[in-house]
Structures are given as structure tokens and as C-alpha cells.
Tab-separated table of C-alpha atoms in Angstrom:
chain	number	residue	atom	x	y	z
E	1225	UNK	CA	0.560	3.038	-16.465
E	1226	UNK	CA	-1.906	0.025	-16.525
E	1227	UNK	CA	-5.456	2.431	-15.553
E	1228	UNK	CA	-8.182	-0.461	-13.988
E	1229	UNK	CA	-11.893	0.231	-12.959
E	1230	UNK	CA	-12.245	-0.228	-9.364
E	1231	UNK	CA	-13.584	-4.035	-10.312
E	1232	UNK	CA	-9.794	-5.025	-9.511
E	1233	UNK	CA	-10.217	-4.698	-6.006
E	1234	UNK	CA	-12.314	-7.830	-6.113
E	1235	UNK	CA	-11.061	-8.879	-2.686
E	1236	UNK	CA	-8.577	-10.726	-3.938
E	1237	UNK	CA	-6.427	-13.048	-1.620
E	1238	UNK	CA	-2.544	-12.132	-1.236
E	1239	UNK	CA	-1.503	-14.898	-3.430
E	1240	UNK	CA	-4.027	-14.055	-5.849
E	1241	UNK	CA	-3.086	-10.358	-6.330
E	1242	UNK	CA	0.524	-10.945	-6.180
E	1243	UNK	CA	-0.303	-13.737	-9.323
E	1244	UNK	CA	-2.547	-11.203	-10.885
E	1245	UNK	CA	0.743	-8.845	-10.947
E	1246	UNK	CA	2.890	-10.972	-11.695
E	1247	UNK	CA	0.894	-11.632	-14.700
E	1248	UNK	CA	0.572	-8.358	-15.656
E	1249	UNK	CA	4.182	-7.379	-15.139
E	1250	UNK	CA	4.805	-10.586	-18.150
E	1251	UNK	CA	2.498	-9.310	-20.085
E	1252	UNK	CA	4.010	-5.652	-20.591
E	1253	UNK	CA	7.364	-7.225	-20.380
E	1254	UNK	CA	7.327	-8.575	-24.271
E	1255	UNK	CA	7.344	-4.999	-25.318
E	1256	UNK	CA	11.027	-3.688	-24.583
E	1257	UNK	CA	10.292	-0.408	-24.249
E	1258	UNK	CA	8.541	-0.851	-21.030
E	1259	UNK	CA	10.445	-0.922	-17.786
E	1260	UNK	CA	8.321	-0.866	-15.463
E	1261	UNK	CA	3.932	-0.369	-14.668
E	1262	UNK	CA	1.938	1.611	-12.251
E	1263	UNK	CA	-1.627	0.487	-11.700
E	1264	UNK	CA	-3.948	3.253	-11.373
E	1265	UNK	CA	-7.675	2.252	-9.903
E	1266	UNK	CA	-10.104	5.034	-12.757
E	1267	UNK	CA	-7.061	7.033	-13.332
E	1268	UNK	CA	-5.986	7.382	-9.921
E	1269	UNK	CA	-2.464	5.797	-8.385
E	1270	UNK	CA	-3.308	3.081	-5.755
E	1271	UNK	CA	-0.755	2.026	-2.856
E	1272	UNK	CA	-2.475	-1.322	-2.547
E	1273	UNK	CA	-5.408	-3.606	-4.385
E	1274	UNK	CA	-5.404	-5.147	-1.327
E	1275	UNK	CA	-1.774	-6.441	0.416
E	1276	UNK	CA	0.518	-6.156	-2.193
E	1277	UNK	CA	2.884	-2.679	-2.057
E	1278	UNK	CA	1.950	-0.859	-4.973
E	1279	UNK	CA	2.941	2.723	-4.002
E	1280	UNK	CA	6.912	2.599	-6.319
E	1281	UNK	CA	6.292	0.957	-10.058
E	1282	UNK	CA	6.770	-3.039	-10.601
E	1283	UNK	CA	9.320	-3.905	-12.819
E	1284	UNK	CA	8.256	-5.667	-15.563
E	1285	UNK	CA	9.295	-9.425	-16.261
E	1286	UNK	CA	11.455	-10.468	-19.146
E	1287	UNK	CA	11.557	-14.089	-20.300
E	1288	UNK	CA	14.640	-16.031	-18.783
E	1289	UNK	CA	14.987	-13.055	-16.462
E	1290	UNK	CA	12.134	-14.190	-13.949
């Protein structure tokens, strides 16, 4: 779980959040241990920052595995 204060809803354009998670999901992926992230908004689960489905955990993102 990646906890965020509610700054992250910064009214962020669809490309922009899905680039902002798909950062993110990089990020976590160079520890092997981690599968996969759910973004909570001050400790709370969020569906959405904005467009982007957020309600199941993103995988995370392995180099040379996209």
C-alpha cells in the first residue's frame, strides 16, 4: 500500500495520472517482493484519483517485462 495525502488528486489529466502510476508501479517494481500496490488517499482506499480504475491493486512493473 502506497498511503498519499489528498494533494494527489491535483486534477490531474488522464494521461497524466495513468503516467504518474505507471511510475509508481516501476518504482516498487525493483523490490521483488512486491507484486502489486494499492494507493490509499490519508489511509483510506480510493477507486479513482481521477479516471484511472483504482478499485483492484496495479501490478507492479518489472524491467524487460513492461
Amino acid at each position: 500500500e502506497l498511503d498519499f495525502s489528498s494533494a494527489i488528486r491535483s486534477g490531474y489529466s488522464t494521461d497524466e495520472e495513468e503516467a504518474l502510476l505507471k511510475s509508481l508501479a516501476a518504482t516498487v517494481g525493483q523490490f521483488p517482493e512486491i507484486e502489486r500496490i494499492r494507493i490509499l488517499v490519508e489511509g483510506s482506499p480510493v477507486d479513482t484519483l481521477g479516471s484511472v480504475d483504482l478499485s483492484e491493486p496495479i501490478p507492479v512493473s518489472r524491467p524487460g517485462k513492461g
